[in-house]
Tab-separated table of C-alpha atoms and ligand atoms in Angstrom:
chain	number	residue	atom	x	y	z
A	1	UNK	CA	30.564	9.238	-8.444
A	2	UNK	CA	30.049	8.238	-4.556
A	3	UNK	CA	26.944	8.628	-2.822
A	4	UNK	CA	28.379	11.168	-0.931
A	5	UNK	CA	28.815	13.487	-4.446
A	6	UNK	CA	25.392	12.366	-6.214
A	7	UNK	CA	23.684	13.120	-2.448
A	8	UNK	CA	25.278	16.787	-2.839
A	9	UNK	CA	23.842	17.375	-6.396
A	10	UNK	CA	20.214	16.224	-5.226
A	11	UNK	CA	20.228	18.461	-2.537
A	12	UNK	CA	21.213	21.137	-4.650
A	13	UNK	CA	18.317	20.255	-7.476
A	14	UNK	CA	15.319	18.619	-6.229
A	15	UNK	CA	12.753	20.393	-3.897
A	16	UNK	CA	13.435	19.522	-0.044
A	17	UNK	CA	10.405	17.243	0.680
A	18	UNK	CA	11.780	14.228	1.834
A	19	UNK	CA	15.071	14.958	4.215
A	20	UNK	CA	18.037	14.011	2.405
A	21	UNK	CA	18.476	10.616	0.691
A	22	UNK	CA	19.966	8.028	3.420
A	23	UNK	CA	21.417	5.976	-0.584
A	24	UNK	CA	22.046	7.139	-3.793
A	25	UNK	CA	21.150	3.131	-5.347
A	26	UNK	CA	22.043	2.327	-9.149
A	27	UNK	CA	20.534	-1.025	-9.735
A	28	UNK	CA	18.584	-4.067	-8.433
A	29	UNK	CA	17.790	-8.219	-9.083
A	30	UNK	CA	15.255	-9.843	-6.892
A	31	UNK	CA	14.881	-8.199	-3.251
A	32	UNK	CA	18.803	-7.048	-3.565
A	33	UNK	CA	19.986	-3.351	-4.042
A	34	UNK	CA	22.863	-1.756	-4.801
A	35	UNK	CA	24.769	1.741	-3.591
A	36	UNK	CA	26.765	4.412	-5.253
A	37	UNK	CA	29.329	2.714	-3.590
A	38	UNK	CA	28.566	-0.777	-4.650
A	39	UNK	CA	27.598	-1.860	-1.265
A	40	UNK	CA	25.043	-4.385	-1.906
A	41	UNK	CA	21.600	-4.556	0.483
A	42	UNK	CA	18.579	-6.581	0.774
A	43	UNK	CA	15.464	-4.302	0.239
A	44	UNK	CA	12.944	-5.458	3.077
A	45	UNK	CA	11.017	-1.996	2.210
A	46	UNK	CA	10.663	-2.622	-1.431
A	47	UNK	CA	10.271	0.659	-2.368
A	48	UNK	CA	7.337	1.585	0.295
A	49	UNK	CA	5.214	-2.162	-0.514
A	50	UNK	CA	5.761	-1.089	-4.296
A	51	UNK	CA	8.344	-4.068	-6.239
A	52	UNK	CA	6.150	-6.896	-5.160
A	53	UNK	CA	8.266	-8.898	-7.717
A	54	UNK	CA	11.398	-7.538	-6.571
A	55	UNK	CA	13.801	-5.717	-8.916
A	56	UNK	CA	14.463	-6.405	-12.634
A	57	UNK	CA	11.688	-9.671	-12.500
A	58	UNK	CA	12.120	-10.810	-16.190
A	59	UNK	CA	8.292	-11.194	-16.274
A	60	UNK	CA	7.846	-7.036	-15.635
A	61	UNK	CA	10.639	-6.321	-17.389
A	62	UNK	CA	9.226	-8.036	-20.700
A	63	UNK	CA	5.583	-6.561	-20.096
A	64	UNK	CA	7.078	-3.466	-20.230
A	65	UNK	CA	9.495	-3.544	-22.761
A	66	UNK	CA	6.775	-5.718	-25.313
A	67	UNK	CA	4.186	-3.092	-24.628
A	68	UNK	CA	6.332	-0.340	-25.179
A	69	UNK	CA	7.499	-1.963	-28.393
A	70	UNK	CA	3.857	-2.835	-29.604
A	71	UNK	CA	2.119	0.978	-28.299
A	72	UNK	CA	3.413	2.677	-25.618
A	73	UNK	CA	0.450	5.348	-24.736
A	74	UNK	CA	-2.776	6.272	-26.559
A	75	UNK	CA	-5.148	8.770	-24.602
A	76	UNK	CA	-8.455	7.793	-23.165
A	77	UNK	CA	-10.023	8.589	-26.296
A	78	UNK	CA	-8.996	5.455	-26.872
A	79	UNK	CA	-8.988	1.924	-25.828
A	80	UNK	CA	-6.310	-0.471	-25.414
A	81	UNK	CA	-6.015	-4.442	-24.848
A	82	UNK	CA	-4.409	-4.359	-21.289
A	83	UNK	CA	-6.565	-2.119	-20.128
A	84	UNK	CA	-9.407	-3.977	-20.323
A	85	UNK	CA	-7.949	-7.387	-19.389
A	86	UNK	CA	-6.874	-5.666	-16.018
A	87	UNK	CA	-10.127	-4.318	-15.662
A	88	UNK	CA	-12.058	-7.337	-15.442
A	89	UNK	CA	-8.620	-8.864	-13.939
A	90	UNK	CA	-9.348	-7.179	-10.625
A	91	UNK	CA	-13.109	-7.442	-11.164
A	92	UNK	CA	-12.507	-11.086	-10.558
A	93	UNK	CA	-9.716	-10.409	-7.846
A	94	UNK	CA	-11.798	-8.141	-5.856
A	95	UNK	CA	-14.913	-10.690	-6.268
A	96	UNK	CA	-13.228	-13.892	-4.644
A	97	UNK	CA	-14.353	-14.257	-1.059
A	98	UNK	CA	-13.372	-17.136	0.524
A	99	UNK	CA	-16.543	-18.854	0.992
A	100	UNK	CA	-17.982	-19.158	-2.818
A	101	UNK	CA	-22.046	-18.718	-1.746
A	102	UNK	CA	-20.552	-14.969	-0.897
A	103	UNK	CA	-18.851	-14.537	-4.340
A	104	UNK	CA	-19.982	-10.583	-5.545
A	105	UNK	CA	-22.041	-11.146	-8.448
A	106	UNK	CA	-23.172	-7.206	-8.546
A	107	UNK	CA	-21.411	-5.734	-11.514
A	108	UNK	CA	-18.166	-3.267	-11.223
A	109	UNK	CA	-16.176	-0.756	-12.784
A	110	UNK	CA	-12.555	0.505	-12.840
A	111	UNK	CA	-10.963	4.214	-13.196
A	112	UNK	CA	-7.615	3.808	-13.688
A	113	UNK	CA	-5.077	6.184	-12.232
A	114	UNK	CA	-1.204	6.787	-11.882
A	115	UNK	CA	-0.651	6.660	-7.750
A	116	UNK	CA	-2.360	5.669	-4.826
A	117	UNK	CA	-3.347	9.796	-3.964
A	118	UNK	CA	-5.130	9.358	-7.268
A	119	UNK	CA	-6.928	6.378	-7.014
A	120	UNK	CA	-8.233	7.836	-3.489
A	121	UNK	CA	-8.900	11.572	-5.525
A	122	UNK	CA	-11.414	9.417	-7.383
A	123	UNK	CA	-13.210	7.601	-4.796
A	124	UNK	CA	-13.523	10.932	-3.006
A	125	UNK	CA	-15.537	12.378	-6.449
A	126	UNK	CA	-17.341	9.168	-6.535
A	127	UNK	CA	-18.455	9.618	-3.077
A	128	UNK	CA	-19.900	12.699	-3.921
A	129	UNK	CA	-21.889	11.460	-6.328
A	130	UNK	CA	-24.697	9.905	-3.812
A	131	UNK	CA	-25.103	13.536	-3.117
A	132	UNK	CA	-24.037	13.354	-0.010
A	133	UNK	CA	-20.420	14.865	1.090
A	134	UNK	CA	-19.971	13.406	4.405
A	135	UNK	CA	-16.852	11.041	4.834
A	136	UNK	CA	-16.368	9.311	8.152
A	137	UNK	CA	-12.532	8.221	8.307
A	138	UNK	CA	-9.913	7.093	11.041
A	139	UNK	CA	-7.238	8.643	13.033
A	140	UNK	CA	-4.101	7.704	12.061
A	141	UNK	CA	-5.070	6.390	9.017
A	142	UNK	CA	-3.141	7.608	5.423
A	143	UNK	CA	-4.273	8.382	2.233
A	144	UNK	CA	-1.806	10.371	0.352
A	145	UNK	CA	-0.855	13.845	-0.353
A	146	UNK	CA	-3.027	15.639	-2.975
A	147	UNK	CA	-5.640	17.862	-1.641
A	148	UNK	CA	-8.378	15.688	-1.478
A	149	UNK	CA	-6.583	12.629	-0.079
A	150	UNK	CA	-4.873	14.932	2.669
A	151	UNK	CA	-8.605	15.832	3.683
A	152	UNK	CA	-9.020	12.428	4.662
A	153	UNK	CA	-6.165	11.878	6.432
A	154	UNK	CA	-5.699	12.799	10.030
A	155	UNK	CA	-2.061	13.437	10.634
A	156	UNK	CA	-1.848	17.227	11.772
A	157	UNK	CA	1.524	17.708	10.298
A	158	UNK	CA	0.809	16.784	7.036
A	159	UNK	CA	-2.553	18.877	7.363
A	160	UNK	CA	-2.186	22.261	9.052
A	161	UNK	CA	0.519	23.839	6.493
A	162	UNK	CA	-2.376	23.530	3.710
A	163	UNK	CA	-5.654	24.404	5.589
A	164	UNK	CA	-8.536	24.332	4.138
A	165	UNK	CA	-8.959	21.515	2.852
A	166	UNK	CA	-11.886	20.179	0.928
A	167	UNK	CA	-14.260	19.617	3.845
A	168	UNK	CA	-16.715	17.467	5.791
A	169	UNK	CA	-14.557	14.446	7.117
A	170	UNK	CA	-14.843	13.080	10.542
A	171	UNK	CA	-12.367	11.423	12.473
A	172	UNK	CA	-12.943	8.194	14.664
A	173	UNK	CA	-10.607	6.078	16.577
A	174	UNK	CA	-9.735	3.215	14.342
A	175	UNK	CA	-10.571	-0.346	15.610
A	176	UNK	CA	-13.483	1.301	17.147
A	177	UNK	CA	-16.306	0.159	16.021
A	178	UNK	CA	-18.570	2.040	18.919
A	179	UNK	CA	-17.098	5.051	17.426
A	180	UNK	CA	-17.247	4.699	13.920
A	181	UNK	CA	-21.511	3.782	14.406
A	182	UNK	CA	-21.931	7.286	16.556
A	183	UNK	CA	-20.355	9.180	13.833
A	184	UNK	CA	-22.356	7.157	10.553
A	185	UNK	CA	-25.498	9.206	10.296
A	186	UNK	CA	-27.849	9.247	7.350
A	187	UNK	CA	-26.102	12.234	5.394
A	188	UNK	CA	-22.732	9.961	5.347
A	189	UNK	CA	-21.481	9.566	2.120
A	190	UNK	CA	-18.594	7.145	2.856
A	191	UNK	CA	-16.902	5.253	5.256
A	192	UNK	CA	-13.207	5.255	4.285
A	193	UNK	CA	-10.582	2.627	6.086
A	194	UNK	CA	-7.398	0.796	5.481
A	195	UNK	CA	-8.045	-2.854	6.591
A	196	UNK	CA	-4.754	-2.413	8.117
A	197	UNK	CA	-3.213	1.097	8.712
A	198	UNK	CA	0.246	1.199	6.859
A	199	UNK	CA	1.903	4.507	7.414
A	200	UNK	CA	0.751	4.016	11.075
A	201	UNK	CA	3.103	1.380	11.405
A	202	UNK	CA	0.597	-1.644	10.348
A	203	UNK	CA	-2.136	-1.496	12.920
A	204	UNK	CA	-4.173	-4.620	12.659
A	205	UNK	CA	-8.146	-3.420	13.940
A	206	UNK	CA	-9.924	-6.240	16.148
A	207	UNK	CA	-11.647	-9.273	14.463
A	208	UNK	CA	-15.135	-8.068	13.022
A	209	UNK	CA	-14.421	-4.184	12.545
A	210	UNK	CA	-14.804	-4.141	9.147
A	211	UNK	CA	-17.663	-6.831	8.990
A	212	UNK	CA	-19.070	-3.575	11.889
A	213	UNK	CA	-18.222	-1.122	9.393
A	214	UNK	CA	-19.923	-2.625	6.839
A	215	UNK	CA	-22.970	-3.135	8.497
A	216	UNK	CA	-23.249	0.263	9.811
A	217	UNK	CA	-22.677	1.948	5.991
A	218	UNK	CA	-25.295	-0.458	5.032
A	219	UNK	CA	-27.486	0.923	7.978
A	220	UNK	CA	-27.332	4.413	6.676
A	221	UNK	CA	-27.075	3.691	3.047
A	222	UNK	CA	-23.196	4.979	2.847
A	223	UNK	CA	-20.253	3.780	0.949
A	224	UNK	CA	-17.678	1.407	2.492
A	225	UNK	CA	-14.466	2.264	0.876
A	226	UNK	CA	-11.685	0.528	1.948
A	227	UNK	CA	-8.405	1.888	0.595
A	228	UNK	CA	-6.332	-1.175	-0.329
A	229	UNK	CA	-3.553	0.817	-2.020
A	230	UNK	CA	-0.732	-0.610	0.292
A	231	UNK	CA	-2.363	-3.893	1.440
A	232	UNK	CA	-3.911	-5.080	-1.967
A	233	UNK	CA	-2.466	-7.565	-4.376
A	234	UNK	CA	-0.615	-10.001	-2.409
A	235	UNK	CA	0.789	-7.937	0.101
A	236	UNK	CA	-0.728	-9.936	3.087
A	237	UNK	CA	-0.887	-13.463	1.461
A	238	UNK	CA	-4.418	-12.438	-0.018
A	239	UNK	CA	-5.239	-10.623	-2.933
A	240	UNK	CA	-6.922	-8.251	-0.827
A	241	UNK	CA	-6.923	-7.740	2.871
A	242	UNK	CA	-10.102	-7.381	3.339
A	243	UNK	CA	-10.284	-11.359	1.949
A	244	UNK	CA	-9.645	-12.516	5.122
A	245	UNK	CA	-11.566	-15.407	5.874
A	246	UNK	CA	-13.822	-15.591	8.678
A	247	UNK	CA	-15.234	-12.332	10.366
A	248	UNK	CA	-12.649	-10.541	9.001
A	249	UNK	CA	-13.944	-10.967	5.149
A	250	UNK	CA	-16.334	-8.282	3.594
A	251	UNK	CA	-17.865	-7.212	0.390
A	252	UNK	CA	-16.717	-3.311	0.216
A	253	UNK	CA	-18.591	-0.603	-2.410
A	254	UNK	CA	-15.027	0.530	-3.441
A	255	UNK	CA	-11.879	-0.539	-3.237
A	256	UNK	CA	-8.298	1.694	-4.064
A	257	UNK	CA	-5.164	0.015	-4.971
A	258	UNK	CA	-1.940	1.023	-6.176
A	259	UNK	CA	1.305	0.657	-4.616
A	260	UNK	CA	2.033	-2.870	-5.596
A	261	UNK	CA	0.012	-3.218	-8.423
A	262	UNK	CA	2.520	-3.309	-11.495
A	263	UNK	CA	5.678	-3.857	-9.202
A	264	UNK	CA	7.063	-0.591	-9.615
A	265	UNK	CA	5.282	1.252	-13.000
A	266	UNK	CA	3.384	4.397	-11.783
A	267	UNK	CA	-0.642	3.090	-11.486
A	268	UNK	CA	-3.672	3.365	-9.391
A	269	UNK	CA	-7.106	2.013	-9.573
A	270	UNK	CA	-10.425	3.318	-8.280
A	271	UNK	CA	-12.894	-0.243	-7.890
A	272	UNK	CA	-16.208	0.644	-7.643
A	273	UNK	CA	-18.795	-2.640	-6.666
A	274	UNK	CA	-22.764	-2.396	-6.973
A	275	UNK	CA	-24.400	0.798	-7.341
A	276	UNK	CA	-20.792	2.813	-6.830
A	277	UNK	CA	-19.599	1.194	-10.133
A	278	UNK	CA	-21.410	3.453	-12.004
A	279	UNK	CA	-22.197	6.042	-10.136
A	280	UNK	CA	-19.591	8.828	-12.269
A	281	UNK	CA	-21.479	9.885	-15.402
A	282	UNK	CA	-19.167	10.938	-18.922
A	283	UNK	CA	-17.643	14.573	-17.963
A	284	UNK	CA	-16.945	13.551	-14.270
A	285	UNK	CA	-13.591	12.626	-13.916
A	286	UNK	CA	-10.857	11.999	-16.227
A	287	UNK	CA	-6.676	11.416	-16.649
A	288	UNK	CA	-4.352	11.760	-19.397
A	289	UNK	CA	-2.225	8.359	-17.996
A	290	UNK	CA	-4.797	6.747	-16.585
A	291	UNK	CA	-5.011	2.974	-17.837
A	292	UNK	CA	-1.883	3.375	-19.979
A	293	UNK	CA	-0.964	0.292	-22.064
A	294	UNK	CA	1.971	-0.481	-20.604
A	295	UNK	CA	0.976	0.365	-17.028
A	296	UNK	CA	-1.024	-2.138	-17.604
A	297	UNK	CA	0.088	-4.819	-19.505
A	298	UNK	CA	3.132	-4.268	-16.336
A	299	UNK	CA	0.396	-4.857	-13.466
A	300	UNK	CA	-1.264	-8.271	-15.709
A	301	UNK	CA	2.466	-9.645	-15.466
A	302	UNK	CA	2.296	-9.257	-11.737
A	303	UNK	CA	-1.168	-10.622	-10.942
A	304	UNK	CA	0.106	-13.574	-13.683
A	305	UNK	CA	3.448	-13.739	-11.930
A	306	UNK	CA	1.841	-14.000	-8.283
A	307	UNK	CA	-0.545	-16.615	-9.688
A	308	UNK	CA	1.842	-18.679	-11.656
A	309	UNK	CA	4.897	-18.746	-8.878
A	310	UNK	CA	2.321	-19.337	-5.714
A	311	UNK	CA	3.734	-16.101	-4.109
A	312	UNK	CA	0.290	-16.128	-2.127
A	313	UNK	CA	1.489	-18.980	0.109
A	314	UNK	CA	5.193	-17.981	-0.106
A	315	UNK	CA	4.191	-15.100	1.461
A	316	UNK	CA	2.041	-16.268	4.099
A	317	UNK	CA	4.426	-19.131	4.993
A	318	UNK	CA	7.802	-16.074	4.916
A	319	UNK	CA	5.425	-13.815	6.894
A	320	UNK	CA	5.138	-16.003	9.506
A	321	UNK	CA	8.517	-16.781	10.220
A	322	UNK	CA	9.820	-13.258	9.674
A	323	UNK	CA	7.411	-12.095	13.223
A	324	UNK	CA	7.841	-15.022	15.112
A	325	UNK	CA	11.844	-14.681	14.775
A	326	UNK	CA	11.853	-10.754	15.130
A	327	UNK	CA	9.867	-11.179	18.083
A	328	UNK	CA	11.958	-13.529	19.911
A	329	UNK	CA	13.950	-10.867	21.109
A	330	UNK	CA	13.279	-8.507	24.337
A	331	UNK	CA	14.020	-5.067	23.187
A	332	UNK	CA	10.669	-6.328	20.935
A	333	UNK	CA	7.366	-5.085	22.378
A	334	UNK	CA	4.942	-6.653	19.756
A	335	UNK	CA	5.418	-7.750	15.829
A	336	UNK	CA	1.897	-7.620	14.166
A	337	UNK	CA	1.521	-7.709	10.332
A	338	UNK	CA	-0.404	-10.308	7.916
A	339	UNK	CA	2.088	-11.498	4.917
A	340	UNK	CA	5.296	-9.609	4.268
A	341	UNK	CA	3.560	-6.530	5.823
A	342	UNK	CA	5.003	-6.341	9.504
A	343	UNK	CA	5.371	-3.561	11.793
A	344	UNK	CA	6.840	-4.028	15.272
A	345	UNK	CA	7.136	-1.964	18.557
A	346	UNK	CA	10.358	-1.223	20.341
A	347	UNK	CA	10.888	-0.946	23.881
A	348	UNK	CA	12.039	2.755	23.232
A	349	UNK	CA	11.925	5.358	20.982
A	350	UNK	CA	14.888	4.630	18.715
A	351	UNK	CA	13.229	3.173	15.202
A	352	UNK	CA	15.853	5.705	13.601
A	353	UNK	CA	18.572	4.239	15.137
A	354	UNK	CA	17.668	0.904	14.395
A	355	UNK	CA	16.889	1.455	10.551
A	356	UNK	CA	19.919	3.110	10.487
A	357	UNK	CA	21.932	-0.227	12.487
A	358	UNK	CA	19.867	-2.288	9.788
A	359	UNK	CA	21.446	0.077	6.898
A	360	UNK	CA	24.914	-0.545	7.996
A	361	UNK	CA	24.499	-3.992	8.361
A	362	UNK	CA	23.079	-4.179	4.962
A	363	UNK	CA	19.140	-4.357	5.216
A	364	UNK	CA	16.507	-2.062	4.196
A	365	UNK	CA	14.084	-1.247	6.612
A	366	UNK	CA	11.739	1.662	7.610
A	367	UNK	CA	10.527	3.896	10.819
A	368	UNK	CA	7.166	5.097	9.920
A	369	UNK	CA	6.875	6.029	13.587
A	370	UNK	CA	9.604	6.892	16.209
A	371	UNK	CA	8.943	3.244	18.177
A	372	UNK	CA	8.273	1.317	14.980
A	373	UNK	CA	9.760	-0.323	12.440
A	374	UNK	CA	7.501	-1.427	8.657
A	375	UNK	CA	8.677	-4.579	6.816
A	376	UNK	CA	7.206	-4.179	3.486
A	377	UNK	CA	9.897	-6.208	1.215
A	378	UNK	CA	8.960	-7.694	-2.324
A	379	UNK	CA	6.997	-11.020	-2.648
A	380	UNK	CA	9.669	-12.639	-4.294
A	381	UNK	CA	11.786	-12.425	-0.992
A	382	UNK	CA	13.634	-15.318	-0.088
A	383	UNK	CA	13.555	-17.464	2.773
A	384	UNK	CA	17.487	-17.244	2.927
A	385	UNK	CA	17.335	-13.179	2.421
A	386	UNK	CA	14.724	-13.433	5.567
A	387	UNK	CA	17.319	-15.900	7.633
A	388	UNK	CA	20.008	-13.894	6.951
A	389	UNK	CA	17.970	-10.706	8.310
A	390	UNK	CA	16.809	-12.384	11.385
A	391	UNK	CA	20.598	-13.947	11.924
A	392	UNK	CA	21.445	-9.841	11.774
A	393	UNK	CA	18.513	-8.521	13.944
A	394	UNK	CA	20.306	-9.154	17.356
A	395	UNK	CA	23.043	-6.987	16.616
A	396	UNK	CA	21.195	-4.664	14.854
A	397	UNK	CA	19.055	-4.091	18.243
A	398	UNK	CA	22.511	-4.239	20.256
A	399	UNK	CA	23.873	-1.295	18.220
A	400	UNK	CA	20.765	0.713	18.217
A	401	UNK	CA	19.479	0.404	21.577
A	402	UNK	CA	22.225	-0.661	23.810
A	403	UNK	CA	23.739	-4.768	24.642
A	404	UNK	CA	21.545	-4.562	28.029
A	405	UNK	CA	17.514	-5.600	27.676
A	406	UNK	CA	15.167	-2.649	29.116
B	501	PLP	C1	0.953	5.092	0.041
B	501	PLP	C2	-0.484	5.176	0.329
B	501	PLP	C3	-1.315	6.099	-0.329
B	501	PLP	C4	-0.761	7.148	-1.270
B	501	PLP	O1	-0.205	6.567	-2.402
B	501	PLP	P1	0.747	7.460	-3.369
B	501	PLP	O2	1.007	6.550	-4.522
B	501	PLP	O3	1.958	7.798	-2.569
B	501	PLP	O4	-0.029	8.653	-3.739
B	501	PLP	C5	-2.664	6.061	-0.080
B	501	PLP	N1	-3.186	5.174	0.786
B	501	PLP	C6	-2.433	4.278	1.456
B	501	PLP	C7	-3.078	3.304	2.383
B	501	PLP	C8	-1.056	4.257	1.249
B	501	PLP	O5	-0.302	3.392	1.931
């Protein structure tokens, strides 16, 4: 079959929400992919932040395949091994700040989910649980597609087809940290951010917005709630974004992860810290996958495997020279990103074109916006997969946007 023939058959049996499929790919090994076709690609998307090992990593695939062999699923009537260990895993994650006097020593709690909507669909109960519904959130921001996670995310689009949504969420500009404090009042339940905005494009806010944010939930006894699904674990040479030393490190109330978490096995997480640890009560929220065994014995072999093989500093170090070399170039506006999550502005609108001038040349990259082009490739990328993309990113512009600079 060509991806031409499997491309007809999807079309003709799964629901229309995502355009037609620009591959039809039948296997993987490290940040490489395969076609229908057997043309081969390097994934610099990774599945939307998701593979942070990369495909096939022998360390996921025997997590998976042990756990499934030893017990596959139980219920949360019951309790499993992994489940706990990556409990208290990202309880000790979540708790190291860089400077140690800082370290959280409040307690916390996990609810374990299967996606990043879910993961938000619980902190969005949970914040309702001060007794307070209010939720102040950004513009721009993204926080997936259920119901409740659509409330809080501003993207008219995505919104206006399912009006009304669950209500009571404001909308400031993000980076602003004027903004966010007139909107905070007393009845605010949460303040919800991405420490960088992915979908956006990977907007980067200004040094000391979320140490602002922070102090203004404190000042009106909210929630900060910083939704780590695409930035956590790794993704920008820190376990968490919000790590980042200096002004740009704070202690959140809850944190939401997903994406990258077990390299490519469905899972969320819902961290509460301090009092919004244990602020759900028996009866309040609940999943029939939720902390599955081998979910989670998948996402321990990833927080093992980023440990063991350095990847933090492999992707710091890669991150860097993946932005300065894609912004040597003039049709290149700005490159911003922390790790191996990098988004860059083109001169014009033509981020189509130029993911589909990457495709042909045999890279993986996305347009989240019509000027802008995500990087989101797996940890495990190497430095001669990045060379060889930034030897092809010339070209690539040439055919997308024309030989001649703006
Ligand atoms: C992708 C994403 C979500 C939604 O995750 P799903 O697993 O697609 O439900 C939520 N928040 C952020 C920041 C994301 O990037």
């Amino acid at each position: 079959m060509t991806n031409q023939e499997w491309t007809e058959r999807y079309t003709g049996a799964l629901m229309n929400t995502f355009g037609p499929p620009k591959l039809v790919l039948t296997r993987g090994r490290g940040a490489h992919v395969w076609d229908e076709d057997g043309t081969e690609y390097v994934d610099l998307l990774g599945g939307i932040a998701v593979n942070s090992l990369g495909h096939a990593h022998p360390a996921l695939l025997e997590a998976v395949t042990g756990q499934l062999g030893t017990l596959g699923h139980i219920s949360n009537f019951f309790a499993s091994e992994p489940q706990v260990r990556l409990a208290e895993r990202l309880l000790d994650l979540v708790g190291r700040v860089a400077s140690d006097t800082e370290r959280i020593e409040t307690p916390g709690r996990v609810f374990f989910a299967n996606s990043g909507a879910e993961a938000n669909e619980a902190a969005f109960k949970l914040t309702r649980r001060t007794g307070r519904t209010h939720v102040v959130a950004a513009q721009g921001g993204f926080h997936g597609r259920t119901m409740g996670a659509l409330a809080l995310t501003s993207k008219e689009a995505y919104r206006t087809p399912f009006e009304p949504l669950p209500g009571d969420v404001t909308f400031v500009p993000y980076g602003d940290a004027e903004a966010l404090a007139a909107a905070v009042t007393d009845e605010t339940a949460a303040i919800l951010l991405e420490p960088i905005q992915g979908e956006a494009g990977v907007v980067i806010p200004p040094d000391g917005y979320l140490a602002a944010a922070r102090a203004i939930a404190t000042e009106h006894g909210a929630l900060l709630w910083l939704d780590e699904v695409q930035t956590g674990i790794g993704r920008t040479g820190r376990w968490f974004a919000h790590q980042k030393p200096g002004a740009g490190e704070v202690t959140p109330d809850i944190v939401t992860v997903a994406k990258g978490l077990a390299g490519g096995i469905p899972i969320g997480a819902c961290i509460g810290l301090g009092a919004a640890a244990t602020l759900f009560e028996p009866g309040n929220h609940g999943t029939t996958f939720g902390g599955n065994p081998v979910a989670c014995a998948a996402a321990l072999a990833v927080i093992d495997t980023i440990e063991a093989d350095g990847l933090l500093e492999h992707v710091t170090v890669l991150g860097h020279k993946l932005r300065d070399g894609l912004a040597a170039n003039p049709r290149v506006t700005e490159v911003r990103g922390e790790g191996l999550l990098i988004g860059l502005d083109l001169a014009t609108e033509s981020s189509a074109d130029v993911a589909a001038a990457a495709l042909a040349h045999g890279f993986i990259v996305n347009n989240p916006t019509p000027a802008r082009i995500r990087l989101a490739p797996p940890l495990v990328l190497t430095q001669d997969d990045a060379d060889a993309f930034l030897a092809a990113w010339p070209a690539i512009l040439d055919e997308a946007m024309g030989a001649t600079t703006p």
